[in-house]
CSV table of C-alpha atoms and ligand atoms in Angstrom, one decimal:
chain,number,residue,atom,x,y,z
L,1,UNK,CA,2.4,1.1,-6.5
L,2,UNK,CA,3.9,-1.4,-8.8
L,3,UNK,CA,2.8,0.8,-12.1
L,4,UNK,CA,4.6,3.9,-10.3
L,5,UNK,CA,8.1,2.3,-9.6
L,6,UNK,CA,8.1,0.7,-13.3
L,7,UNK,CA,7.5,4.3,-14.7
L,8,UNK,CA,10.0,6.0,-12.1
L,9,UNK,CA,12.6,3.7,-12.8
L,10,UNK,CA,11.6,3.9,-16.9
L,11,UNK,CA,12.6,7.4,-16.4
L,12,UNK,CA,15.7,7.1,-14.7
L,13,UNK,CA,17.1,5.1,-17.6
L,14,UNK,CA,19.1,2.7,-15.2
L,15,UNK,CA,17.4,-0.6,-16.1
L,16,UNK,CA,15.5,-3.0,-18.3
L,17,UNK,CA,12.1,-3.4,-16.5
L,18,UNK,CA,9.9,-6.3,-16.5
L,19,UNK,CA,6.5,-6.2,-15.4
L,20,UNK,CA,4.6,-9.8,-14.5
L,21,UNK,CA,1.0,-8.6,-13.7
L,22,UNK,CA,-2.6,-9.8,-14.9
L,23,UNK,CA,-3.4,-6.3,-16.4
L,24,UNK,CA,-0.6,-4.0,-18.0
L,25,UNK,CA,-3.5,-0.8,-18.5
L,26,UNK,CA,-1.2,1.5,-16.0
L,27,UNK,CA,2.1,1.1,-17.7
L,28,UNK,CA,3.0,3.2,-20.8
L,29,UNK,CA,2.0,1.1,-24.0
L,30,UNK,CA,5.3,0.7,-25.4
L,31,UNK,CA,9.2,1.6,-24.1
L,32,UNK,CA,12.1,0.6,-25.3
L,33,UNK,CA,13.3,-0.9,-22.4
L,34,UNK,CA,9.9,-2.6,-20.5
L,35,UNK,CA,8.8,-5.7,-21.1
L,36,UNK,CA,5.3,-6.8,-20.2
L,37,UNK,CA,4.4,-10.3,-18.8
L,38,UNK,CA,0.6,-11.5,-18.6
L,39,UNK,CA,0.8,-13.7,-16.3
L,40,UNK,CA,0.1,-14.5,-12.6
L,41,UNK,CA,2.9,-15.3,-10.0
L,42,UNK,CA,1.1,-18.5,-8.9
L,43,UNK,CA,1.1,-19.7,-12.7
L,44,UNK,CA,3.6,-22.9,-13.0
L,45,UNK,CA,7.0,-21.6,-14.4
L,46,UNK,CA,7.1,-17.8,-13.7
L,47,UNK,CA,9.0,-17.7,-10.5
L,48,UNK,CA,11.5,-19.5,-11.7
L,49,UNK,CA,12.0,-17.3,-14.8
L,50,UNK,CA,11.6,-14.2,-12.9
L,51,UNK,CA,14.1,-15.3,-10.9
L,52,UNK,CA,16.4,-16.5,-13.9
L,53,UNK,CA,16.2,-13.0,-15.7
L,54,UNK,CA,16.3,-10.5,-12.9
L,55,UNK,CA,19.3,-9.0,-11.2
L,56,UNK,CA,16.6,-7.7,-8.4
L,57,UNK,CA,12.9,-8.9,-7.9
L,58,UNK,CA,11.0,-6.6,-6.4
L,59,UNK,CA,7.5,-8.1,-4.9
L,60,UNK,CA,4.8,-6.0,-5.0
L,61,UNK,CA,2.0,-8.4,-5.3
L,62,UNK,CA,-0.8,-8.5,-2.4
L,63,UNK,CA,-4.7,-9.0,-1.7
L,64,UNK,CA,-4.1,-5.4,0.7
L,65,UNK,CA,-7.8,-5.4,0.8
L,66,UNK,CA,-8.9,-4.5,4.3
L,67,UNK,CA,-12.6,-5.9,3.7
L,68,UNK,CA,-11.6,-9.0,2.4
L,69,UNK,CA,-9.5,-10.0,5.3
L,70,UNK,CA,-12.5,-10.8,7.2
L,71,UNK,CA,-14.6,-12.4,4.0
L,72,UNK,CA,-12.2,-14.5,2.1
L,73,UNK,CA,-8.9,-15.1,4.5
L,74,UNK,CA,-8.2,-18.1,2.7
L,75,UNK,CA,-7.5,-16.1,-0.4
L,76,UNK,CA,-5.3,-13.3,1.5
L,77,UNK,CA,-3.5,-16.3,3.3
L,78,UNK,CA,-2.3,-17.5,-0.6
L,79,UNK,CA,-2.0,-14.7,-1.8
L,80,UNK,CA,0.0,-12.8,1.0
L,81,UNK,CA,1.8,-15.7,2.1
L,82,UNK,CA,1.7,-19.3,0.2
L,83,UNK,CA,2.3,-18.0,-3.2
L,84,UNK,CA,5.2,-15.8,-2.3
L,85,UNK,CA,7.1,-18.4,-0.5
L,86,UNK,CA,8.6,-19.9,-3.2
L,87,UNK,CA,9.7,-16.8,-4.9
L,88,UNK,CA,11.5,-16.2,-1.4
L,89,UNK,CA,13.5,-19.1,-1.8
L,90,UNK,CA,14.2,-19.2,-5.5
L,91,UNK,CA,15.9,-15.6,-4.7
L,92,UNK,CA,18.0,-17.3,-1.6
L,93,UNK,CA,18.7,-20.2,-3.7
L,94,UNK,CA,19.9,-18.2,-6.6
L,95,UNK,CA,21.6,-15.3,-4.9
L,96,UNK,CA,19.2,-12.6,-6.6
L,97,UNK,CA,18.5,-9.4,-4.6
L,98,UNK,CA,14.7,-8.8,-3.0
L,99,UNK,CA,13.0,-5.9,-2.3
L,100,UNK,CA,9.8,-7.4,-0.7
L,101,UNK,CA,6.5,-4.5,-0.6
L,102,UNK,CA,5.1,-5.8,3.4
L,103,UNK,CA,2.9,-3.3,5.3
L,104,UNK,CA,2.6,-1.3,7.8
L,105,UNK,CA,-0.4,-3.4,9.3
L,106,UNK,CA,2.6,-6.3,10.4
L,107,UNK,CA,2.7,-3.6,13.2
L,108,UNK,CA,-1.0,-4.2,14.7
L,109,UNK,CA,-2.4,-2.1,17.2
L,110,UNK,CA,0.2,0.9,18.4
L,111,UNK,CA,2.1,0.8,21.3
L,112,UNK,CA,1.6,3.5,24.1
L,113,UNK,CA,4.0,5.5,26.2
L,114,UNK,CA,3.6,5.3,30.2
L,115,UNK,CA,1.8,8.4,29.4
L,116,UNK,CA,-1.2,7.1,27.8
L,117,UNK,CA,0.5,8.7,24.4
L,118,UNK,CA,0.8,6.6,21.0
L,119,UNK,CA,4.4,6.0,19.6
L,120,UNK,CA,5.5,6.0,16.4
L,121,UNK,CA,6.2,2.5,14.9
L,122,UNK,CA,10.0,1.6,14.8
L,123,UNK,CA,11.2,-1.6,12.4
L,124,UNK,CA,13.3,-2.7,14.8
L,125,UNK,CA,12.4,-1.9,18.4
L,126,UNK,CA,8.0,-2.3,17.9
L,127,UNK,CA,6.3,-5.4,19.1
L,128,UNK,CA,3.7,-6.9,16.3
L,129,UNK,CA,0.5,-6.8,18.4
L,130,UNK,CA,-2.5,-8.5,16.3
L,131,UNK,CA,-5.7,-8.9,17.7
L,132,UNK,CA,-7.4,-12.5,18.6
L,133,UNK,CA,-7.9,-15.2,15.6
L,134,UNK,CA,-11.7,-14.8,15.8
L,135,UNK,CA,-11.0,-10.8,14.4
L,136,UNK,CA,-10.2,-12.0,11.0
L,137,UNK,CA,-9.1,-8.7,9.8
L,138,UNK,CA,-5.6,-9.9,11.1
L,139,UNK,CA,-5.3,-12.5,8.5
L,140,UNK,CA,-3.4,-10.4,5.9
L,141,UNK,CA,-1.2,-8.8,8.6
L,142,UNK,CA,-0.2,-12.5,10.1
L,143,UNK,CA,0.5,-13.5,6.6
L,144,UNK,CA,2.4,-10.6,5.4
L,145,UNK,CA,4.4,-11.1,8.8
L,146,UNK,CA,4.8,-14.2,8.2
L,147,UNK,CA,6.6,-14.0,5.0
L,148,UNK,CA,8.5,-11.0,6.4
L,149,UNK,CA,9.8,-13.9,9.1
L,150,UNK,CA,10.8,-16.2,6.1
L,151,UNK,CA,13.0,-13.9,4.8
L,152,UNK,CA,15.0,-12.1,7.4
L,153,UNK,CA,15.3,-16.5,8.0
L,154,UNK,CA,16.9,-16.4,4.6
L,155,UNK,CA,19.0,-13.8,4.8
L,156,UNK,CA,20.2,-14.8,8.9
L,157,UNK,CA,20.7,-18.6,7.9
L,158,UNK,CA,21.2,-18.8,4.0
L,159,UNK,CA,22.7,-15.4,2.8
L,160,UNK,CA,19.4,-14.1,1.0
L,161,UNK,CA,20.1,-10.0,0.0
L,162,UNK,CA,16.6,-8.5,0.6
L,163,UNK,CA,15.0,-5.1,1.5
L,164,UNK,CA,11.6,-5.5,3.5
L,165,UNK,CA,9.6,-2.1,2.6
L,166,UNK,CA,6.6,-1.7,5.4
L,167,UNK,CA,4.3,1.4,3.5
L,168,UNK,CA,2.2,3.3,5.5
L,169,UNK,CA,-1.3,4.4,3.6
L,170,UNK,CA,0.3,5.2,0.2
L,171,UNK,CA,-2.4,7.2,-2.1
L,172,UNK,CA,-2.2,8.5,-5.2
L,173,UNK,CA,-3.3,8.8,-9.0
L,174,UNK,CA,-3.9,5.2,-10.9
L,175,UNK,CA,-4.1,3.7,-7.2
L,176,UNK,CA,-6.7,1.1,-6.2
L,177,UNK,CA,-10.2,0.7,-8.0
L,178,UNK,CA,-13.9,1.8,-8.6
L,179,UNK,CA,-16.5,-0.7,-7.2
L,180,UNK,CA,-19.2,-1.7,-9.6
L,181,UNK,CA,-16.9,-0.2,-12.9
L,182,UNK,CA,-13.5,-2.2,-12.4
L,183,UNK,CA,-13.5,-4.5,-9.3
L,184,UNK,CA,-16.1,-5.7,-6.6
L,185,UNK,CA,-16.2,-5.1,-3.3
L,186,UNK,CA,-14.7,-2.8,-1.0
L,187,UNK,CA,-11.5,-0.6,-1.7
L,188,UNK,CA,-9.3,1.7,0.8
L,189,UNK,CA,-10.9,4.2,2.4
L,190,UNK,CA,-9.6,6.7,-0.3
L,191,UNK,CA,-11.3,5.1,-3.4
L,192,UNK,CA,-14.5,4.4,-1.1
L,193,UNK,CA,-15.1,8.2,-0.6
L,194,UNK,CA,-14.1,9.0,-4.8
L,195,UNK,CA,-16.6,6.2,-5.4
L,196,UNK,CA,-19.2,8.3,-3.0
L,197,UNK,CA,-18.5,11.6,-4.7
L,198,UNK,CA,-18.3,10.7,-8.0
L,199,UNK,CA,-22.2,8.7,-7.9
L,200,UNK,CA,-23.3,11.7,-5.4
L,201,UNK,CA,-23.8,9.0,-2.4
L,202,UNK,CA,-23.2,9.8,1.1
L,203,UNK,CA,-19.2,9.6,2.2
L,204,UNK,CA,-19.6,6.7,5.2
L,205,UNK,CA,-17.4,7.1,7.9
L,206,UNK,CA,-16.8,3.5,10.1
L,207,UNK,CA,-17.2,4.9,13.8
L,208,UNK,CA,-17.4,8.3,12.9
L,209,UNK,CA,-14.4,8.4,11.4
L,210,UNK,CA,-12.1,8.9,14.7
L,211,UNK,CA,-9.3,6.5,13.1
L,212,UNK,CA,-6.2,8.1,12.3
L,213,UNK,CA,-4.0,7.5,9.2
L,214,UNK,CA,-0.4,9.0,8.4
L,215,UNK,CA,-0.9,9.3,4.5
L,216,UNK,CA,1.4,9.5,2.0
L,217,UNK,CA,1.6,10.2,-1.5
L,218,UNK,CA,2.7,7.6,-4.5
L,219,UNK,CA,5.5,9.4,-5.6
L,220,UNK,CA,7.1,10.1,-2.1
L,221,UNK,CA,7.2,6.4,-2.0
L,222,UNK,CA,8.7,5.3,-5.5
L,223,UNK,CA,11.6,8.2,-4.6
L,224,UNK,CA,12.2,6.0,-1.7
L,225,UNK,CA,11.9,2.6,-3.4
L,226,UNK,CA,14.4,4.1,-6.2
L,227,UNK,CA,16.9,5.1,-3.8
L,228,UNK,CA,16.7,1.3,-1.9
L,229,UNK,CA,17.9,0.0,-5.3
L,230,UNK,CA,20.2,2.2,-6.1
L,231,UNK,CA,21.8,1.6,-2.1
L,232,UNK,CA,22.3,-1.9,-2.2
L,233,UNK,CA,25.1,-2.3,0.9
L,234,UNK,CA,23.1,0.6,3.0
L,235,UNK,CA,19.8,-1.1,2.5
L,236,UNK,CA,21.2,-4.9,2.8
L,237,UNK,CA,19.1,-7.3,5.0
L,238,UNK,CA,17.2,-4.2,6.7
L,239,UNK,CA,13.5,-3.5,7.2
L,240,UNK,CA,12.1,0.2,6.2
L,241,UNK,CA,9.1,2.3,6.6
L,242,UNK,CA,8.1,4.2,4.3
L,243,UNK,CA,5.6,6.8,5.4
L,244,UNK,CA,4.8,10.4,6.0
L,245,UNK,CA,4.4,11.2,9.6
L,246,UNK,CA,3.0,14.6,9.5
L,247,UNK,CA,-0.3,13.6,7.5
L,248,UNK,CA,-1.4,11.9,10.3
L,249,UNK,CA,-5.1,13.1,9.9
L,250,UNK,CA,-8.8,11.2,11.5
L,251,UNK,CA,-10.6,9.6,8.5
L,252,UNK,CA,-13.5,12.5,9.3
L,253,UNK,CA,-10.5,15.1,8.3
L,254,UNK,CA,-9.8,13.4,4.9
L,255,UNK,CA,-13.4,13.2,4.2
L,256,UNK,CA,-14.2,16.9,4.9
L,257,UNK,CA,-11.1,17.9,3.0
L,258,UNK,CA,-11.7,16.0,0.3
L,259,UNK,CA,-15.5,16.3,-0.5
L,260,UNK,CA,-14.7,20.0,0.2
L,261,UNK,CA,-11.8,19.7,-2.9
L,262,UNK,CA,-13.8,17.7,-5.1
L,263,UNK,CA,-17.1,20.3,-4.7
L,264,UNK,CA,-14.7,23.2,-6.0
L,265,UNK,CA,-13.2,21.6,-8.8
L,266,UNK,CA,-16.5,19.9,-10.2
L,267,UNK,CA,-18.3,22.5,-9.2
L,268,UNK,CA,-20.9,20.2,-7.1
L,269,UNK,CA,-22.9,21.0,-4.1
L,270,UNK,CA,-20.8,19.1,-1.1
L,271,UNK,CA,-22.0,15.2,-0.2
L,272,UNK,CA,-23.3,13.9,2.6
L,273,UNK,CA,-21.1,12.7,5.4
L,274,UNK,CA,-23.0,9.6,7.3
L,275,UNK,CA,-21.1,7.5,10.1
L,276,UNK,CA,-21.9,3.3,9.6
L,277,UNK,CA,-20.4,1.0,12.6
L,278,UNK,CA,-17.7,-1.1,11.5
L,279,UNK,CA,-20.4,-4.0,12.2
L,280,UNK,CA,-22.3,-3.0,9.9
L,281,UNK,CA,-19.5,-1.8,6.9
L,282,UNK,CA,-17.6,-4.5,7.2
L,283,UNK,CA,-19.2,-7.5,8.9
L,284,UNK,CA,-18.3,-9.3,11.8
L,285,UNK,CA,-14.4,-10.3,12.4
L,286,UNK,CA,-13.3,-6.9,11.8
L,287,UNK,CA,-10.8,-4.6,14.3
L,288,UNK,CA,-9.7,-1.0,13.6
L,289,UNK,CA,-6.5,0.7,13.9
L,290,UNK,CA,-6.9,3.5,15.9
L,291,UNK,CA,-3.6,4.8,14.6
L,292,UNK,CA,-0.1,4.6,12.9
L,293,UNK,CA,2.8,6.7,12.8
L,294,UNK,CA,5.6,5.7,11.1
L,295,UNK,CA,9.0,6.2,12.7
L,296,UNK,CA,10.9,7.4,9.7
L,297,UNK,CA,14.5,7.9,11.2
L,298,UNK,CA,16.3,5.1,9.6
L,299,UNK,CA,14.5,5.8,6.1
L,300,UNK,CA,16.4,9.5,6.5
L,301,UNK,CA,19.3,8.0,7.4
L,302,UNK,CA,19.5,5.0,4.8
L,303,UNK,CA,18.3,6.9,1.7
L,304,UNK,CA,18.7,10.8,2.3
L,305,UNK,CA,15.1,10.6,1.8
L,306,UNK,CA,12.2,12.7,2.8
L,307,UNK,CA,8.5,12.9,2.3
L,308,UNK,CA,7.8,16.1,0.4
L,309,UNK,CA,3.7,16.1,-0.5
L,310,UNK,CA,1.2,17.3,2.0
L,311,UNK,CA,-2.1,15.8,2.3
L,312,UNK,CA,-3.8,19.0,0.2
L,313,UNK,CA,-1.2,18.8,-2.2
L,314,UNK,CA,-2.3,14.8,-2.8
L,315,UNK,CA,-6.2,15.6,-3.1
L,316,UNK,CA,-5.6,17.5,-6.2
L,317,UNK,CA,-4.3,14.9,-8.7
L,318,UNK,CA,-5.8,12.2,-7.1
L,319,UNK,CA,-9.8,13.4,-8.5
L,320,UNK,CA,-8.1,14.8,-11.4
L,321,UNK,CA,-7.3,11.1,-11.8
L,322,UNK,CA,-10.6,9.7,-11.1
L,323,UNK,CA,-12.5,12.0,-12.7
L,324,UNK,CA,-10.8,11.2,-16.0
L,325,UNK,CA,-10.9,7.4,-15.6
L,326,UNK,CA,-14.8,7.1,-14.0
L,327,UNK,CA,-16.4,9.9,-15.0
L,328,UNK,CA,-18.2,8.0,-18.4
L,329,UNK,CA,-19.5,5.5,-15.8
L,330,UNK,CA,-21.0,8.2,-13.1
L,331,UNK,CA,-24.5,9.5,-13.2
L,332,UNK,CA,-24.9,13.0,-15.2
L,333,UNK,CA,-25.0,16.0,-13.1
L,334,UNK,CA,-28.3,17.3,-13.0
V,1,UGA,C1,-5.1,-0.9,4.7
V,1,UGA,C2,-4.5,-2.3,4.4
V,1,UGA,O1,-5.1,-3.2,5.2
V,1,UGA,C3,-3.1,-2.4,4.5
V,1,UGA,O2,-2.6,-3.3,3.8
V,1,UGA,C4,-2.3,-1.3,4.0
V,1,UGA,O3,-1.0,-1.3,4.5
V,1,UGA,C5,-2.9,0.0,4.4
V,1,UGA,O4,-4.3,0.0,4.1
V,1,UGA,C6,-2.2,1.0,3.6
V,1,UGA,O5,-2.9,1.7,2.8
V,1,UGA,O6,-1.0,1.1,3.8
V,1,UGA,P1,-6.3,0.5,6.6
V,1,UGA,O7,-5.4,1.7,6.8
V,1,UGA,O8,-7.1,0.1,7.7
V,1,UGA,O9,-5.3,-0.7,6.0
V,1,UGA,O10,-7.2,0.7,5.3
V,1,UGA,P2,-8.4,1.6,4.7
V,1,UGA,O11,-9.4,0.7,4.1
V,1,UGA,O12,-7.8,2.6,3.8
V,1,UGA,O13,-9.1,2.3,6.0
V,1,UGA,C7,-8.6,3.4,6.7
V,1,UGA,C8,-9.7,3.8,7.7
V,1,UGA,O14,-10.8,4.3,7.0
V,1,UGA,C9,-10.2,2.7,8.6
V,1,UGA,O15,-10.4,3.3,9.9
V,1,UGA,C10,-11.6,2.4,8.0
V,1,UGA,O16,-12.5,1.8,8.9
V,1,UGA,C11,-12.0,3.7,7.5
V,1,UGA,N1,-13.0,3.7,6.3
V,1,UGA,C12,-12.8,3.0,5.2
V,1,UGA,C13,-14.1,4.6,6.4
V,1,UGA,O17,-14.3,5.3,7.4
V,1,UGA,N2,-14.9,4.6,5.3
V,1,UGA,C14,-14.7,3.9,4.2
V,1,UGA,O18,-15.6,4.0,3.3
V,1,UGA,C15,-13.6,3.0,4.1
């Protein structure tokens, strides 16, 4: 996400951008106005430079991870939480805007109507409702909550100009990684099924897939992220979803829509679909989300902003993507 707002706000020729990151291989290789930083945001020194030089920080770092919530918490807990706290207070300190990347997860399980029916998730109005400390999959949420409470603190008690941006399920090109070529592990459920199509393994669906997800696409999101800089006074000291109600698809939908996508463009029979228990796919400690809507109303109102990319519109580019970055490391077709 962090790549697409540098290159969204490279074209907009409105700013000098820095990048801090570890790896710089999704920005452009040169522009005239980006500077790149190797560096991490826990290395001694940085904050405090960042700081120095910005006019607005935007923090986009995160372990977002859902399988290593319940393997490594520690790490998500630093990561989330401890390592950001200081950059927090540097910004209060020094009077430098934030734009702070949370997530929709701060919101927990959804709420219900008297009905029985699931409500969309307000900023303002939705109770946080995590499940017990023994399901560690909560870890990153409590964290990333956590830091959301530090700064609306800051801004209520010491004057600290931030935007808290909750995304809901963002996907796109250049997003996230391929297990065994470029990271370890397990990604988000989007790179999990690419990684099954592209080695021709079955697509597993935890619990058969029933979970529901309102995706949305990359550059939906960096629109909106553009248009909270660019409003500084609307966007002051206020929390934002930003999210695509009407993809609100089951996990099973995605996965039939997109082996069905990625059979007609390769020209491959379609995969295998197999259902795993969440047991089993992630280990103990772990709790779904049966479901999350965002409640985009002050988005619309804030930024004159809408989500414009349906779900088959997304599927598209994104294997175009993959196939161009992990196809050399896939298994010739036979
Ligand atoms: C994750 C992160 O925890 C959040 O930080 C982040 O805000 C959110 O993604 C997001 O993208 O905004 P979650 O939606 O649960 O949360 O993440 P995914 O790993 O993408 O899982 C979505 C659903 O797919 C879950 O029900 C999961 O069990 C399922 N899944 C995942 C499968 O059925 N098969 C897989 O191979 C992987």
């Amino acid at each position: 996400m962090g790549s697409h707002l540098a290159r969204a706000l490279l074209e907009r020729d409105c700013c000098k951008v820095r990048v801090v990151d570890l790896s710089m291989d999704k920005l452009p290789e040169k522009h005239e106005r980006l500077e790149k930083i190797e560096a991490s945001v826990d290395d001694g020194g940085v904050i405090a430079e960042v700081v120095s030089w910005s006019d607005i920080v935007v923090s986009a770092t995160a372990i977002c991870n859902p399988a290593v919530y319940n393997t490594d918490p520690a790490a998500v807990i630093q990561a989330n939480f401890t390592h950001l706290e200081p950059l927090v207070k540097r910004c209060a300190r020094s009077g430098k805007r934030l734009i702070h990347f949370s997530t929709c997860e701060v919101y927990g399980h959804p709420q219900r109507s008297p009905s029985g029916q699931i409500l969309p998730m307000n900023e303002d109005s939705t109770p946080l409702t995590m499940g017990p400390i023994s399901k560690e999959r909560w870890s990153y949420a409590a964290a990333k909550q956590l830091l959301e409470r530090l700064i609306y603190g800051c801004g209520r008690h010491e004057g600290l100009d931030y935007t808290i941006v909750r995304p809901f399920n963002v996907i796109g090109p250049r997003m996230d990684y391929m297990p065994g070529v470029d990271g370890e592990g397990t990604p988000r459920v989007l790179a999990c099924f690419m990684r099954a199509l592209l080695f021709r393994e079955p697509l597993r669906l935890v619990d058969g897939g029933r979970a529901r997800r309102a995706f949305s696409y990359v550059t939906d999101f960096t629109d909106a992220v553009v248009r909270i800089i660019e409003r500084p006074s609307a966007c002051q000291r206020q929390i934002i979803n930003i999210g695509c109600p009407d993809n609100d698809i089951t996990i099973k939908e995605l996965a039939v829509r997109l082996r069905e996508k990625y059979a007609a463009m390769c020209a491959v029979p379609p995969s295998a679909i197999v259902s795993v228990s969440s047991e089993e796919f992630y280990g103990p400690g772990y709790e779904d989300v049966e479901r999350r809507i965002p409640d985009i109303d002050k988005a619309r109102a804030l930024l004159d902003w809408e989500p414009r990319t349906p779900i088959d519109e997304m599927l598209g580019p994104i294997i175009e993507d993959y196939v161009t970055r992990y196809a050399p490391f896939c298994p010739a077709k036979s």
